[in-house]
């Protein structure tokens, strides 16, 4: 379970949180798109706590839909806003009835009391099966307030937050995991201290994004530090950073010895990544077929339909009166970034891509979106082969 994210499909895999059991609970999917972000997770047997499977792979996504998911976490929910029951926080904390394994990621400020209250609210209501704390946010406005990746720099505060969450969650037998980066910058790598403090605080497992906050997402992730953390503590360690294909996930496991792999940007525009990882874990490499534009168009269309359906359901639940046409237009406008990510997986000339994106800018209904994809497939070719193009290179905040 990793960083914040995006839209889900069903997961037919066993999920274990805490000590292993035989209840065979599965993470199952539903659409989740309030502000255009839906979160999913990845493949194989997953255990948070006393790990017994070193080849386990799981993922938290920032956007996309998961064909094969081991665990699914919500988009980050702010602890204080959750306690205040704001509409947006409630929408982000929503789980469908079909989601048998409910994993929620909390973003906390600098007040352990707020975090404890949020964990109590979730746990006492039996709203979640697992809580993940994200200490990895590198956004400047967050860091200026001392939040996100700036929190672990204050080891005393970091320990207080971990202990507050774990103590409250333990009352309801709910495991807490955490995610952090190498450090704020290369002058202070705090990740080994974070791992030690997490272990002493009773955290079930940790996830390391092997970059500093100042790195954002640009320089290559330094996987050797994942191996270093793995040898430094007794907790299960999950690796994060630069997993864009199934082979990347397997290589991370082999090179670092990590207990699992979390995926963020890697699945944007390629939700079948989880299926591919699942197949490799099962030794089914021959089943990995190229994905064509025609197939991607079908997946992307269904993704948009789920986003609109979910937003419509949320509006009804909250008794908000909103014109259906305006709602669809609002959701599809936010959803365009997903279409961009799907398109960016294809190698076409700049002029053809620009023409596609110009047509996309005028889409306001699902019918128009279907027409957009029909025209795109006709123009570029139904059999155009999708390629794993890393469109997230560079020191970007996005």
Short mmCIF file of C-alpha atoms in Angstrom, two decimals:
data_model
loop_
_atom_site.label_atom_id
_atom_site.label_comp_id
_atom_site.label_asym_id
_atom_site.label_seq_id
_atom_site.Cartn_x
_atom_site.Cartn_y
_atom_site.Cartn_z
CA UNK A 1 0.00 0.00 0.00
CA UNK A 2 1.72 3.16 -1.09
CA UNK A 3 1.20 6.72 -2.17
CA UNK A 4 -2.05 8.39 -2.97
CA UNK A 5 -4.24 7.61 -5.92
CA UNK A 6 -7.07 6.59 -8.21
CA UNK A 7 -9.63 4.10 -9.95
CA UNK A 8 -10.02 0.40 -9.28
CA UNK A 9 -11.01 -2.91 -10.75
CA UNK A 10 -11.68 -6.17 -8.91
CA UNK A 11 -8.82 -8.01 -7.26
CA UNK A 12 -8.89 -11.77 -7.07
CA UNK A 13 -6.00 -12.21 -4.66
CA UNK A 14 -5.56 -12.93 -1.00
CA UNK A 15 -4.83 -9.96 1.24
CA UNK A 16 -3.40 -10.36 4.73
CA UNK A 17 -2.97 -7.54 7.22
CA UNK A 18 -1.38 -8.40 10.53
CA UNK A 19 -0.59 -12.04 11.20
CA UNK A 20 -1.42 -14.41 8.37
CA UNK A 21 -4.80 -16.11 8.33
CA UNK A 22 -6.98 -18.07 5.94
CA UNK A 23 -9.92 -15.74 5.58
CA UNK A 24 -9.00 -15.12 1.92
CA UNK A 25 -10.28 -11.56 1.96
CA UNK A 26 -9.87 -9.76 -1.31
CA UNK A 27 -9.44 -6.11 -2.20
CA UNK A 28 -12.18 -5.34 -4.68
CA UNK A 29 -12.72 -2.28 -6.74
CA UNK A 30 -15.09 0.54 -7.35
CA UNK A 31 -14.70 3.87 -9.09
CA UNK A 32 -13.23 6.65 -6.98
CA UNK A 33 -12.88 10.03 -8.59
CA UNK A 34 -13.83 13.18 -6.74
CA UNK A 35 -11.09 15.51 -7.94
CA UNK A 36 -10.01 13.28 -10.80
CA UNK A 37 -7.86 10.95 -8.68
CA UNK A 38 -8.65 7.31 -7.99
CA UNK A 39 -6.43 4.97 -6.12
CA UNK A 40 -5.64 1.38 -6.72
CA UNK A 41 -3.10 -1.19 -5.76
CA UNK A 42 -1.12 -4.05 -7.08
CA UNK A 43 -0.59 -7.68 -7.34
CA UNK A 44 0.06 -10.93 -5.55
CA UNK A 45 -0.12 -12.06 -1.95
CA UNK A 46 0.04 -9.11 0.44
CA UNK A 47 0.79 -9.19 4.13
CA UNK A 48 1.33 -6.20 6.38
CA UNK A 49 2.84 -7.27 9.67
CA UNK A 50 4.78 -10.51 10.04
CA UNK A 51 5.75 -11.16 6.44
CA UNK A 52 6.01 -14.72 5.17
CA UNK A 53 6.25 -14.04 1.45
CA UNK A 54 9.28 -12.05 0.28
CA UNK A 55 7.93 -11.86 -3.28
CA UNK A 56 4.76 -10.06 -2.26
CA UNK A 57 3.87 -7.07 -4.40
CA UNK A 58 1.35 -4.38 -3.57
CA UNK A 59 0.77 -0.89 -4.76
CA UNK A 60 -0.93 2.36 -3.99
CA UNK A 61 -1.73 4.33 -7.07
CA UNK A 62 -2.08 7.98 -7.79
CA UNK A 63 -4.37 7.52 -10.75
CA UNK A 64 -5.65 4.72 -12.93
CA UNK A 65 -7.63 1.53 -12.52
CA UNK A 66 -6.21 -1.76 -11.29
CA UNK A 67 -6.98 -4.96 -13.12
CA UNK A 68 -5.21 -7.11 -10.55
CA UNK A 69 -4.92 -5.56 -7.09
CA UNK A 70 -3.54 -6.96 -3.88
CA UNK A 71 -4.58 -3.99 -1.78
CA UNK A 72 -6.23 -0.66 -2.43
CA UNK A 73 -5.72 2.56 -0.49
CA UNK A 74 -7.72 5.75 -0.71
CA UNK A 75 -6.38 9.06 -1.87
CA UNK A 76 -4.73 10.89 1.04
CA UNK A 77 -7.27 12.17 3.57
CA UNK A 78 -6.26 15.00 5.93
CA UNK A 79 -6.69 13.89 9.54
CA UNK A 80 -8.00 17.24 10.79
CA UNK A 81 -10.49 17.61 7.95
CA UNK A 82 -11.68 14.05 8.47
CA UNK A 83 -12.46 14.83 12.12
CA UNK A 84 -14.29 17.96 10.99
CA UNK A 85 -16.29 15.83 8.55
CA UNK A 86 -15.79 18.06 5.52
CA UNK A 87 -17.54 16.92 2.35
CA UNK A 88 -14.33 16.39 0.40
CA UNK A 89 -12.69 14.35 3.15
CA UNK A 90 -15.79 12.19 3.51
CA UNK A 91 -15.84 11.55 -0.23
CA UNK A 92 -12.18 10.53 -0.20
CA UNK A 93 -12.77 8.22 2.76
CA UNK A 94 -15.70 6.47 1.08
CA UNK A 95 -15.62 2.70 0.50
CA UNK A 96 -18.05 0.72 -1.64
CA UNK A 97 -19.81 -2.30 -0.17
CA UNK A 98 -17.82 -4.54 -2.52
CA UNK A 99 -14.50 -3.46 -1.00
CA UNK A 100 -13.79 -6.24 1.46
CA UNK A 101 -10.38 -4.85 2.39
CA UNK A 102 -10.58 -1.16 3.29
CA UNK A 103 -7.28 0.68 3.40
CA UNK A 104 -7.17 4.42 4.08
CA UNK A 105 -4.18 6.73 3.81
CA UNK A 106 -4.02 9.61 6.27
CA UNK A 107 -2.08 12.82 5.85
CA UNK A 108 -1.38 14.41 9.21
CA UNK A 109 -0.26 17.83 10.28
CA UNK A 110 1.96 18.37 13.32
CA UNK A 111 -0.63 17.67 16.04
CA UNK A 112 -0.64 14.08 17.40
CA UNK A 113 -4.04 14.84 18.95
CA UNK A 114 -5.60 15.43 15.54
CA UNK A 115 -4.14 12.19 14.24
CA UNK A 116 -5.29 10.22 17.27
CA UNK A 117 -8.81 11.63 16.87
CA UNK A 118 -8.93 10.72 13.20
CA UNK A 119 -7.71 7.17 13.84
CA UNK A 120 -10.25 6.78 16.65
CA UNK A 121 -13.04 8.00 14.39
CA UNK A 122 -12.13 5.50 11.67
CA UNK A 123 -11.38 2.57 13.95
CA UNK A 124 -14.28 2.90 16.38
CA UNK A 125 -16.72 2.95 13.47
CA UNK A 126 -15.02 -0.12 11.97
CA UNK A 127 -14.65 1.93 8.80
CA UNK A 128 -11.19 0.61 7.88
CA UNK A 129 -9.10 -2.55 8.04
CA UNK A 130 -5.79 -0.76 7.66
CA UNK A 131 -4.40 2.78 8.06
CA UNK A 132 -1.38 4.12 6.19
CA UNK A 133 0.35 7.36 7.25
CA UNK A 134 2.01 9.36 4.48
CA UNK A 135 5.12 11.31 5.52
CA UNK A 136 6.42 11.64 1.97
CA UNK A 137 4.63 14.65 0.44
CA UNK A 138 7.27 16.92 -1.19
CA UNK A 139 5.01 19.83 -2.25
CA UNK A 140 6.58 23.16 -1.28
CA UNK A 141 3.49 24.70 0.32
CA UNK A 142 3.16 21.61 2.53
CA UNK A 143 6.85 21.64 3.50
CA UNK A 144 6.69 25.34 4.40
CA UNK A 145 4.07 24.50 7.03
CA UNK A 146 6.30 21.75 8.42
CA UNK A 147 4.10 18.98 7.03
CA UNK A 148 4.64 16.04 4.70
CA UNK A 149 8.29 15.08 4.23
CA UNK A 150 9.34 17.81 6.69
CA UNK A 151 7.80 15.99 9.67
CA UNK A 152 10.41 13.20 10.04
CA UNK A 153 13.16 15.82 10.30
CA UNK A 154 11.78 16.36 13.83
CA UNK A 155 12.39 12.86 15.19
CA UNK A 156 10.53 13.59 18.45
CA UNK A 157 7.41 14.75 16.61
CA UNK A 158 7.64 11.85 14.17
CA UNK A 159 7.74 9.39 17.05
CA UNK A 160 4.80 11.10 18.78
CA UNK A 161 2.68 10.88 15.64
CA UNK A 162 3.52 7.22 15.03
CA UNK A 163 2.79 6.31 18.63
CA UNK A 164 -0.51 8.23 18.69
CA UNK A 165 -1.78 6.42 15.60
CA UNK A 166 -0.57 2.97 16.66
CA UNK A 167 -1.84 3.24 20.24
CA UNK A 168 -5.34 4.19 19.08
CA UNK A 169 -5.45 1.69 16.22
CA UNK A 170 -4.25 -1.15 18.46
CA UNK A 171 -7.40 -0.78 20.57
CA UNK A 172 -9.29 -2.08 17.53
CA UNK A 173 -6.64 -4.47 16.14
CA UNK A 174 -6.06 -2.29 13.08
CA UNK A 175 -2.50 -2.25 11.70
CA UNK A 176 -0.76 1.03 10.90
CA UNK A 177 1.87 1.38 8.19
CA UNK A 178 3.90 4.43 7.19
CA UNK A 179 5.60 5.86 4.14
CA UNK A 180 8.54 8.25 4.07
CA UNK A 181 11.37 9.45 1.83
CA UNK A 182 15.17 9.35 2.21
CA UNK A 183 15.11 12.81 3.77
CA UNK A 184 14.32 16.42 3.03
CA UNK A 185 17.55 16.66 1.04
CA UNK A 186 20.91 14.92 0.90
CA UNK A 187 22.19 16.84 3.93
CA UNK A 188 19.92 14.87 6.25
CA UNK A 189 18.94 11.33 5.31
CA UNK A 190 16.46 10.44 8.06
CA UNK A 191 15.10 7.17 6.62
CA UNK A 192 17.09 4.84 8.89
CA UNK A 193 15.93 6.76 11.96
CA UNK A 194 12.37 6.63 10.64
CA UNK A 195 12.55 2.87 10.26
CA UNK A 196 13.93 2.42 13.77
CA UNK A 197 11.34 4.77 15.32
CA UNK A 198 8.54 3.06 13.40
CA UNK A 199 9.64 -0.34 14.67
CA UNK A 200 9.89 0.88 18.26
CA UNK A 201 6.44 2.50 17.95
CA UNK A 202 4.70 -0.70 16.86
CA UNK A 203 4.17 0.19 13.19
CA UNK A 204 3.36 -2.92 11.12
CA UNK A 205 5.51 -2.13 8.06
CA UNK A 206 7.20 0.78 6.31
CA UNK A 207 7.46 2.00 2.73
CA UNK A 208 10.49 3.92 1.47
CA UNK A 209 10.28 6.22 -1.54
CA UNK A 210 13.97 6.21 -2.37
CA UNK A 211 14.24 9.92 -3.21
CA UNK A 212 14.56 13.04 -1.09
CA UNK A 213 11.82 15.67 -0.92
CA UNK A 214 13.93 18.07 -2.99
CA UNK A 215 14.32 15.34 -5.63
CA UNK A 216 10.54 15.40 -6.08
CA UNK A 217 10.11 12.75 -8.82
CA UNK A 218 12.94 13.64 -11.16
CA UNK A 219 16.31 11.92 -10.47
CA UNK A 220 16.41 8.12 -10.56
CA UNK A 221 15.16 6.47 -7.38
CA UNK A 222 18.09 5.18 -5.30
CA UNK A 223 17.02 1.62 -4.70
CA UNK A 224 20.17 0.65 -2.77
CA UNK A 225 18.80 2.62 0.17
CA UNK A 226 15.75 0.33 0.22
CA UNK A 227 18.12 -2.60 0.71
CA UNK A 228 19.95 -0.61 3.40
CA UNK A 229 16.71 0.01 5.30
CA UNK A 230 15.70 -3.63 4.86
CA UNK A 231 18.89 -4.76 6.61
CA UNK A 232 18.58 -2.09 9.32
CA UNK A 233 15.18 -3.02 10.79
CA UNK A 234 13.08 -6.10 11.43
CA UNK A 235 9.88 -4.75 9.91
CA UNK A 236 8.66 -5.60 6.41
CA UNK A 237 9.97 -2.94 4.01
CA UNK A 238 8.16 -1.91 0.82
CA UNK A 239 10.03 -0.20 -1.98
CA UNK A 240 8.74 2.73 -4.03
CA UNK A 241 10.07 4.69 -6.99
CA UNK A 242 10.60 4.15 -10.74
CA UNK A 243 8.40 1.08 -11.20
CA UNK A 244 6.89 1.58 -14.63
CA UNK A 245 6.58 -2.01 -15.85
CA UNK A 246 6.33 -5.49 -14.38
CA UNK A 247 10.02 -6.13 -14.98
CA UNK A 248 10.86 -3.07 -12.86
CA UNK A 249 8.87 -4.51 -9.96
CA UNK A 250 10.61 -7.87 -10.15
CA UNK A 251 14.02 -6.18 -10.45
CA UNK A 252 13.35 -4.06 -7.36
CA UNK A 253 12.50 -7.16 -5.34
CA UNK A 254 15.59 -9.00 -6.58
CA UNK A 255 18.02 -6.08 -6.10
CA UNK A 256 16.80 -4.83 -2.73
CA UNK A 257 15.27 -7.85 -1.02
CA UNK A 258 12.22 -5.71 -0.21
CA UNK A 259 9.04 -7.37 1.00
CA UNK A 260 6.82 -5.61 -1.50
CA UNK A 261 6.63 -2.94 -4.16
CA UNK A 262 4.39 0.12 -4.14
CA UNK A 263 3.44 1.89 -7.34
CA UNK A 264 2.43 5.51 -7.79
CA UNK A 265 2.90 7.30 -11.10
CA UNK A 266 3.92 4.08 -12.83
CA UNK A 267 0.34 3.02 -13.48
CA UNK A 268 -0.88 6.33 -14.87
CA UNK A 269 -2.17 5.52 -18.32
CA UNK A 270 -1.35 1.82 -17.89
CA UNK A 271 -3.67 0.23 -15.31
CA UNK A 272 -2.88 -3.22 -16.73
CA UNK A 273 0.50 -2.89 -15.00
CA UNK A 274 -0.96 -4.79 -12.04
CA UNK A 275 -2.08 -7.65 -14.26
CA UNK A 276 1.40 -7.83 -15.76
CA UNK A 277 3.08 -7.93 -12.32
CA UNK A 278 0.64 -10.59 -11.18
CA UNK A 279 1.44 -12.69 -14.24
CA UNK A 280 5.19 -12.41 -13.70
CA UNK A 281 4.78 -13.41 -10.06
CA UNK A 282 2.90 -16.47 -11.24
CA UNK A 283 5.51 -17.24 -13.90
CA UNK A 284 3.10 -16.53 -16.77
CA UNK A 285 5.43 -14.39 -18.86
CA UNK A 286 4.12 -15.79 -22.15
CA UNK A 287 0.71 -14.25 -21.45
CA UNK A 288 2.02 -10.68 -21.54
CA UNK A 289 0.61 -9.43 -24.84
CA UNK A 290 1.08 -5.98 -26.36
CA UNK A 291 -1.81 -3.59 -25.81
CA UNK A 292 -3.30 -1.89 -28.85
CA UNK A 293 -4.94 1.51 -29.18
CA UNK A 294 -8.30 -0.19 -29.68
CA UNK A 295 -7.98 -1.98 -26.34
CA UNK A 296 -6.76 1.14 -24.57
CA UNK A 297 -9.71 3.12 -25.96
CA UNK A 298 -12.14 0.60 -24.44
CA UNK A 299 -10.40 0.69 -21.05
CA UNK A 300 -10.20 4.50 -21.03
CA UNK A 301 -13.87 4.82 -21.95
CA UNK A 302 -14.92 2.48 -19.15
CA UNK A 303 -12.68 4.39 -16.75
CA UNK A 304 -14.51 7.63 -17.58
CA UNK A 305 -17.91 5.94 -17.24
CA UNK A 306 -16.99 4.71 -13.76
CA UNK A 307 -15.80 8.18 -12.78
CA UNK A 308 -19.11 9.77 -13.80
CA UNK A 309 -21.17 6.98 -12.20
CA UNK A 310 -19.27 7.34 -8.93
CA UNK A 311 -19.62 11.14 -8.86
CA UNK A 312 -23.35 10.81 -9.57
CA UNK A 313 -23.73 8.34 -6.70
CA UNK A 314 -21.82 10.65 -4.36
CA UNK A 315 -24.05 13.58 -5.28
CA UNK A 316 -27.14 11.51 -4.50
CA UNK A 317 -25.72 10.28 -1.20
CA UNK A 318 -24.90 13.80 -0.04
CA UNK A 319 -28.25 15.11 -1.33
CA UNK A 320 -26.50 17.68 -3.49
CA UNK A 321 -28.66 18.96 -6.32
CA UNK A 322 -26.53 19.05 -9.46
CA UNK A 323 -27.63 18.95 -13.06
CA UNK A 324 -26.48 15.59 -14.53
CA UNK A 325 -25.07 17.22 -17.66
CA UNK A 326 -23.08 19.74 -15.61
CA UNK A 327 -21.85 16.98 -13.30
CA UNK A 328 -20.63 14.88 -16.22
CA UNK A 329 -18.92 17.89 -17.77
CA UNK A 330 -17.19 18.70 -14.48
CA UNK A 331 -15.96 15.15 -13.99
CA UNK A 332 -14.81 14.70 -17.57
CA UNK A 333 -12.94 17.99 -17.41
CA UNK A 334 -11.00 16.69 -14.38
CA UNK A 335 -10.64 13.33 -16.11
CA UNK A 336 -8.81 14.68 -19.16
CA UNK A 337 -5.45 14.21 -17.48
CA UNK A 338 -6.14 10.48 -17.42
CA UNK A 339 -6.87 10.52 -21.15
CA UNK A 340 -3.58 12.38 -21.67
CA UNK A 341 -1.76 9.65 -19.76
CA UNK A 342 -3.40 6.91 -21.84
CA UNK A 343 -2.42 8.72 -25.05
CA UNK A 344 1.13 9.33 -23.89
CA UNK A 345 1.75 5.58 -24.01
CA UNK A 346 1.74 5.71 -27.82
CA UNK A 347 4.57 6.91 -29.99
CA UNK A 348 3.07 9.18 -32.64
CA UNK A 349 4.32 12.36 -34.26
CA UNK A 350 3.79 15.64 -32.42
CA UNK A 351 1.29 16.99 -34.94
CA UNK A 352 -0.99 13.95 -34.66
CA UNK A 353 -0.82 14.02 -30.85
CA UNK A 354 -1.60 17.74 -30.77
CA UNK A 355 -4.64 17.18 -32.99
CA UNK A 356 -5.89 14.44 -30.62
CA UNK A 357 -5.53 16.63 -27.56
CA UNK A 358 -7.22 19.56 -29.27
CA UNK A 359 -10.24 17.33 -29.97
CA UNK A 360 -10.16 16.13 -26.37
CA UNK A 361 -10.43 19.70 -25.05
CA UNK A 362 -13.97 19.97 -26.42
CA UNK A 363 -15.29 16.75 -24.80
CA UNK A 364 -18.10 17.46 -22.32
CA UNK A 365 -20.22 14.26 -22.38
CA UNK A 366 -19.62 10.52 -22.36
CA UNK A 367 -21.06 10.31 -25.88
CA UNK A 368 -18.55 12.89 -27.06
CA UNK A 369 -15.77 10.97 -25.34
CA UNK A 370 -16.77 7.79 -27.18
CA UNK A 371 -16.75 9.76 -30.43
CA UNK A 372 -13.31 11.14 -29.54
CA UNK A 373 -11.90 7.64 -29.13
CA UNK A 374 -13.57 6.39 -32.31
CA UNK A 375 -11.97 9.22 -34.29
CA UNK A 376 -8.60 8.70 -32.57
CA UNK A 377 -8.58 4.97 -33.33
CA UNK A 378 -9.59 5.66 -36.92
CA UNK A 379 -6.87 8.30 -37.35
CA UNK A 380 -3.96 6.58 -35.62
CA UNK A 381 -4.88 2.94 -36.31
CA UNK A 382 -6.61 0.37 -34.13
CA UNK A 383 -3.50 -1.85 -33.98
CA UNK A 384 -1.10 0.90 -32.94
CA UNK A 385 0.96 -0.71 -30.20
CA UNK A 386 1.14 0.80 -26.72
CA UNK A 387 4.65 1.34 -25.34
CA UNK A 388 5.85 2.06 -21.83
CA UNK A 389 6.91 5.67 -22.26
CA UNK A 390 7.97 7.32 -19.01
CA UNK A 391 6.29 10.70 -19.44
CA UNK A 392 7.04 11.70 -15.85
CA UNK A 393 10.74 12.37 -16.22
CA UNK A 394 12.07 15.63 -14.88
CA UNK A 395 12.00 17.47 -11.57
CA UNK A 396 8.24 18.09 -11.68
CA UNK A 397 5.78 18.87 -8.89
CA UNK A 398 3.06 17.02 -10.82
#
